[in-house]
CSV table of C-alpha atoms in Angstrom, one decimal:
chain,number,residue,atom,x,y,z
A,363,MET,CA,-10.8,27.5,-13.4
A,364,ALA,CA,-8.7,26.0,-10.7
A,365,ARG,CA,-5.1,25.5,-11.5
A,366,ARG,CA,-3.8,21.6,-12.0
A,367,LEU,CA,-1.8,20.2,-9.3
A,368,GLN,CA,1.8,19.7,-10.8
A,369,LEU,CA,3.8,17.2,-8.9
A,370,GLN,CA,7.3,17.8,-8.3
A,371,LEU,CA,8.8,14.7,-6.4
A,372,LEU,CA,7.7,11.4,-5.5
A,373,THR,CA,9.1,9.3,-2.8
A,374,TRP,CA,9.3,5.8,-2.8
A,375,ASP,CA,9.1,2.8,0.1
A,376,VAL,CA,11.4,-0.1,-1.3
A,377,LYS,CA,10.6,-3.6,0.7
A,378,ASP,CA,7.5,-5.2,-0.8
A,379,THR,CA,6.7,-2.0,-3.1
A,380,LEU,CA,9.6,-2.1,-5.2
A,381,LEU,CA,11.1,-5.0,-4.3
A,382,ARG,CA,10.9,-8.5,-2.5
A,383,LEU,CA,13.0,-11.1,-1.1
A,384,ARG,CA,13.5,-14.1,-3.4
A,385,HIS,CA,12.9,-16.5,-0.4
A,386,PRO,CA,10.6,-15.9,2.4
A,387,VAL,CA,13.1,-15.2,5.9
A,388,GLY,CA,12.5,-18.4,7.2
A,389,GLU,CA,13.9,-20.5,4.3
A,390,GLU,CA,16.8,-18.1,4.1
A,391,TYR,CA,17.8,-18.5,7.9
A,392,ALA,CA,16.9,-22.5,7.5
A,393,ALA,CA,19.2,-23.2,4.2
A,394,LYS,CA,21.9,-21.1,6.0
A,395,ALA,CA,21.9,-23.1,9.4
A,396,ARG,CA,21.5,-26.3,7.2
A,397,ALA,CA,24.9,-25.4,5.6
A,398,HIS,CA,26.4,-25.0,9.2
A,399,GLY,CA,25.4,-28.4,10.0
A,400,LEU,CA,22.4,-27.4,12.0
A,401,GLU,CA,18.3,-28.4,11.2
A,402,VAL,CA,15.9,-26.1,12.2
A,403,GLU,CA,12.2,-25.4,10.7
A,404,ALA,CA,12.0,-22.9,8.4
A,405,ALA,CA,8.2,-22.0,9.7
A,406,ALA,CA,9.8,-21.5,13.2
A,407,LEU,CA,12.6,-19.5,12.3
A,408,GLY,CA,9.8,-17.5,10.2
A,409,GLN,CA,7.5,-17.0,12.8
A,410,ALA,CA,10.4,-16.5,15.4
A,411,PHE,CA,12.3,-13.8,13.3
A,412,GLY,CA,9.0,-11.9,13.1
A,413,GLN,CA,8.6,-11.8,16.8
A,414,ALA,CA,12.6,-10.9,17.2
A,415,TYR,CA,12.2,-8.2,14.6
A,416,ARG,CA,9.3,-6.6,16.3
A,417,ALA,CA,11.3,-6.5,19.6
A,418,GLN,CA,14.4,-5.3,18.2
A,419,SER,CA,12.5,-2.5,16.5
A,420,HIS,CA,10.5,-1.6,19.5
A,421,SER,CA,13.7,-1.6,21.9
A,422,PHE,CA,16.3,0.1,19.7
A,423,PRO,CA,14.4,2.1,16.8
A,424,SER,CA,16.3,3.3,13.7
A,425,TYR,CA,19.0,0.3,14.2
A,426,GLY,CA,19.8,1.2,17.4
A,427,LEU,CA,22.3,4.2,16.4
A,428,SER,CA,20.9,6.1,19.6
A,429,ARG,CA,22.2,3.7,21.5
A,430,GLY,CA,25.3,3.4,20.1
A,431,LEU,CA,24.7,0.2,18.1
A,432,THR,CA,25.7,-0.5,14.5
A,433,SER,CA,23.2,-1.5,12.1
A,434,ARG,CA,25.3,-4.5,11.8
A,435,GLN,CA,25.1,-5.2,15.3
A,436,TRP,CA,21.6,-4.8,15.4
A,437,TRP,CA,20.6,-7.3,12.7
A,438,LEU,CA,23.2,-10.0,14.1
A,439,ASP,CA,21.2,-9.4,17.4
A,440,VAL,CA,18.1,-10.1,15.7
A,441,VAL,CA,19.5,-13.4,14.0
A,442,LEU,CA,20.9,-15.0,17.3
A,443,GLN,CA,17.4,-14.0,19.3
A,444,THR,CA,15.4,-16.0,15.9
A,445,PHE,CA,17.5,-18.9,16.5
A,446,HIS,CA,17.0,-18.7,20.4
A,447,GLN,CA,13.0,-18.5,20.1
A,448,ALA,CA,13.6,-21.2,17.2
A,449,GLY,CA,15.3,-23.4,19.9
A,450,VAL,CA,18.7,-23.1,18.9
A,451,ARG,CA,20.4,-21.8,22.6
A,452,ASP,CA,23.9,-22.4,21.4
A,453,ALA,CA,24.7,-18.7,20.3
A,454,GLN,CA,28.5,-19.4,19.5
A,455,ALA,CA,27.0,-21.9,17.0
A,456,VAL,CA,24.5,-19.1,15.4
A,457,ALA,CA,27.1,-16.3,15.4
A,458,PRO,CA,28.9,-17.6,11.9
A,459,ILE,CA,25.4,-18.2,10.4
A,460,ALA,CA,24.3,-14.5,11.7
A,461,ASP,CA,27.5,-13.1,9.9
A,462,GLN,CA,26.5,-14.9,6.5
A,463,LEU,CA,23.1,-14.0,6.5
A,464,TYR,CA,24.0,-10.1,7.2
A,465,GLU,CA,26.4,-10.9,4.0
A,466,ASP,CA,23.9,-12.5,1.9
A,467,PHE,CA,20.9,-9.8,2.8
A,468,SER,CA,23.4,-7.5,1.6
A,469,SER,CA,23.5,-8.7,-1.9
A,470,SER,CA,21.3,-8.1,-4.6
A,471,ARG,CA,21.0,-11.6,-5.4
A,472,THR,CA,19.2,-12.5,-2.5
A,473,TRP,CA,16.3,-9.8,-3.5
A,474,GLN,CA,14.4,-9.2,-6.9
A,475,VAL,CA,12.7,-6.3,-8.8
A,476,LEU,CA,8.9,-6.4,-8.7
A,477,GLU,CA,6.8,-6.4,-11.7
A,478,GLY,CA,6.3,-3.4,-13.3
A,479,ALA,CA,9.0,-1.7,-11.0
A,480,GLU,CA,11.5,-0.6,-13.7
A,481,ALA,CA,9.0,0.3,-16.4
A,482,THR,CA,7.2,2.7,-13.7
A,483,LEU,CA,10.4,4.2,-12.7
A,484,ARG,CA,11.2,5.3,-15.9
A,485,GLY,CA,7.6,6.3,-16.6
A,486,CYS,CA,8.0,9.2,-13.7
A,487,ARG,CA,11.2,10.2,-14.9
A,488,LYS,CA,9.9,10.6,-18.7
A,489,ARG,CA,7.4,13.1,-17.2
A,490,GLY,CA,10.2,14.9,-15.4
A,491,LEU,CA,9.3,14.0,-11.8
A,492,ARG,CA,12.1,13.8,-9.1
A,493,LEU,CA,12.2,10.3,-7.5
A,494,ALA,CA,13.8,9.4,-4.4
A,495,VAL,CA,13.6,6.6,-1.8
A,496,VAL,CA,12.4,7.1,1.9
A,497,SER,CA,12.8,3.7,3.5
A,498,ASN,CA,12.9,1.9,6.9
A,499,PHE,CA,16.2,0.3,5.9
A,500,ASP,CA,19.6,0.4,6.9
A,501,ARG,CA,23.2,1.4,4.7
A,502,ARG,CA,23.0,-1.9,2.7
A,503,LEU,CA,20.2,-0.5,0.7
A,504,GLU,CA,22.3,1.8,-2.1
A,505,ASP,CA,24.1,-0.9,-2.7
A,506,ILE,CA,21.3,-3.4,-3.0
A,507,LEU,CA,19.6,-1.0,-5.6
A,508,ALA,CA,23.0,-0.7,-7.0
A,509,GLY,CA,23.2,-4.2,-7.7
A,510,LEU,CA,19.6,-4.4,-9.2
A,511,GLY,CA,20.3,-1.4,-11.4
A,512,LEU,CA,17.6,0.9,-9.7
A,513,GLN,CA,19.7,3.3,-8.0
A,514,GLU,CA,20.2,5.6,-11.2
A,515,HIS,CA,16.6,6.5,-11.1
A,516,PHE,CA,16.8,8.1,-7.6
A,517,ASP,CA,17.9,11.6,-6.8
A,518,PHE,CA,18.7,10.4,-3.2
A,519,VAL,CA,18.1,7.3,-0.9
A,520,LEU,CA,17.0,8.1,2.6
A,521,THR,CA,17.1,5.3,5.1
A,522,SER,CA,15.8,5.3,8.7
A,523,GLU,CA,19.3,4.7,9.7
A,524,ALA,CA,20.7,7.5,8.2
A,525,ALA,CA,18.0,9.8,9.2
A,526,GLY,CA,17.5,8.8,12.8
A,527,TRP,CA,13.5,8.0,12.5
A,528,PRO,CA,11.5,5.4,10.9
A,529,LYS,CA,8.5,5.9,9.2
A,530,PRO,CA,5.7,6.7,10.2
A,531,ASP,CA,7.7,9.5,12.0
A,532,PRO,CA,6.9,12.8,10.2
A,533,ARG,CA,10.9,14.2,10.7
A,534,ILE,CA,11.8,11.4,7.7
A,535,PHE,CA,9.2,12.8,5.6
A,536,ARG,CA,10.1,16.3,6.1
A,537,GLU,CA,13.6,15.5,5.8
A,538,ALA,CA,13.2,13.8,2.3
A,539,LEU,CA,11.3,17.1,1.6
A,540,ARG,CA,14.0,19.4,2.8
A,541,LEU,CA,16.7,17.5,0.5
A,542,ALA,CA,14.7,17.8,-2.2
A,543,GLN,CA,13.7,21.5,-1.5
A,544,VAL,CA,10.3,20.6,-2.6
A,545,GLU,CA,6.7,21.7,-0.6
A,546,PRO,CA,4.7,18.6,0.3
A,547,ALA,CA,1.8,19.9,-1.6
A,548,VAL,CA,4.0,18.9,-4.6
A,549,ALA,CA,5.2,15.9,-3.6
A,550,ALA,CA,3.5,12.0,-3.0
A,551,HIS,CA,5.1,8.8,-1.6
A,552,ILE,CA,4.2,5.2,-2.8
A,553,GLY,CA,4.4,2.2,-0.5
A,554,ASP,CA,2.8,-0.6,0.8
A,555,SER,CA,2.0,0.0,4.2
A,556,TYR,CA,-1.0,1.9,5.3
A,557,GLN,CA,0.3,3.2,8.7
A,558,CYS,CA,4.1,3.9,7.6
A,559,ASP,CA,3.8,5.2,4.4
A,560,TYR,CA,-0.1,6.1,3.7
A,561,LYS,CA,-0.8,7.4,6.6
A,562,GLY,CA,2.8,8.7,7.5
A,563,ALA,CA,3.0,10.9,4.0
A,564,ARG,CA,-0.3,12.5,4.3
A,565,ALA,CA,0.6,13.4,7.9
A,566,VAL,CA,3.1,15.6,6.7
A,567,GLY,CA,0.7,17.1,4.1
A,568,MET,CA,2.1,14.8,1.3
A,569,HIS,CA,0.0,13.1,-1.3
A,570,SER,CA,0.4,9.3,-1.2
A,571,PHE,CA,-0.8,6.3,-3.0
A,572,LEU,CA,-1.2,2.4,-0.9
A,573,VAL,CA,0.3,-0.2,-3.2
A,574,ALA,CA,-2.1,-3.5,-2.5
A,575,GLY,CA,0.1,-6.4,-3.5
A,576,PRO,CA,-1.6,-9.3,-4.3
A,577,GLU,CA,-3.5,-10.1,-1.0
A,578,PRO,CA,-6.9,-8.3,-0.1
A,579,LEU,CA,-6.4,-5.2,2.1
A,580,ASP,CA,-7.6,-5.4,5.2
A,581,PRO,CA,-11.3,-4.0,5.0
A,582,ALA,CA,-10.8,-1.0,7.8
A,583,VAL,CA,-7.9,0.0,5.8
A,584,LYS,CA,-9.9,-0.2,2.3
A,585,ASP,CA,-12.5,1.9,3.9
A,586,SER,CA,-10.0,4.4,4.9
A,587,VAL,CA,-7.9,4.8,1.6
A,588,PRO,CA,-10.0,6.5,-1.3
A,589,GLN,CA,-10.0,3.9,-4.1
A,590,GLU,CA,-8.2,5.9,-6.3
A,591,HIS,CA,-5.2,6.2,-3.6
A,592,ILE,CA,-4.9,2.4,-4.0
A,593,LEU,CA,-2.6,0.9,-6.9
A,594,PRO,CA,-3.5,-2.8,-7.4
A,595,SER,CA,0.2,-2.8,-8.9
A,596,LEU,CA,2.8,-0.5,-9.6
A,597,SER,CA,1.6,-0.1,-13.3
A,598,HIS,CA,-1.7,1.5,-12.1
A,599,LEU,CA,0.5,4.7,-10.8
A,600,LEU,CA,0.7,6.6,-13.6
A,601,PRO,CA,-2.8,6.6,-14.4
A,602,ALA,CA,-3.5,7.6,-10.6
A,603,LEU,CA,-1.3,10.3,-11.4
A,604,ASP,CA,-2.9,11.7,-14.4
A,605,CYS,CA,-5.9,11.7,-11.9
A,606,LEU,CA,-4.1,13.4,-9.4
A,607,GLU,CA,-2.8,15.9,-11.3
A,608,GLY,CA,-6.4,16.5,-12.9
A,609,SER,CA,-7.5,17.8,-9.4
A,610,PRO,CA,-7.1,21.2,-8.1
A,611,PRO,CA,-4.3,21.5,-5.5
A,612,GLY,CA,-5.0,20.6,-2.1
A,613,LEU,CA,-7.0,17.3,-2.9
């Protein structure tokens, strides 16, 4: 008889897996600009933010640590570029807005816990599983998790800023396994990104689950992920773990 798999570690993505912003980025930026006397369309800011964030991530991965930046400087540059692309060319006018936005996004008040997250984390703990965070986030994450009452569930929080590598780089997953002192075959990762979370974890030999969320999955992604690895919501995780642990190791 094949022996059953017994998981020891679950690593978690955070944004849009456990937490989400209370309001879209464009709305947050527009409201803060309005408070400083600038009128900018939220939709324009939301679109510009996506462009600025992708460009900054490409030019300065892992918050630019290898290039001498701090994560605060990295984010302030993103805000400045966002407003510039949305038509606000006065960097001096945007600077205090950028400072305030950095502080606001550091606060747990800007974030909310997704439905089912706390109950699922508690259920995993009751099973004796160790939990950890592996997130493409910066140093503010631990304070945000603490403010929302989630940090106590985790043995450690590993951000891409601290590790020096963003997901899906295999080194950040290997560092999490090293910190937990477990083999990849008895670890699983949960996240909402097919590339960064699902494929990234499996590339180092971990199991993984893809949180589908409210939006339909891309058909190509859906065809690439076994149905039992797709979580329509976090409440589906514990039954999925039962299914996985009922399989022989290595599946």
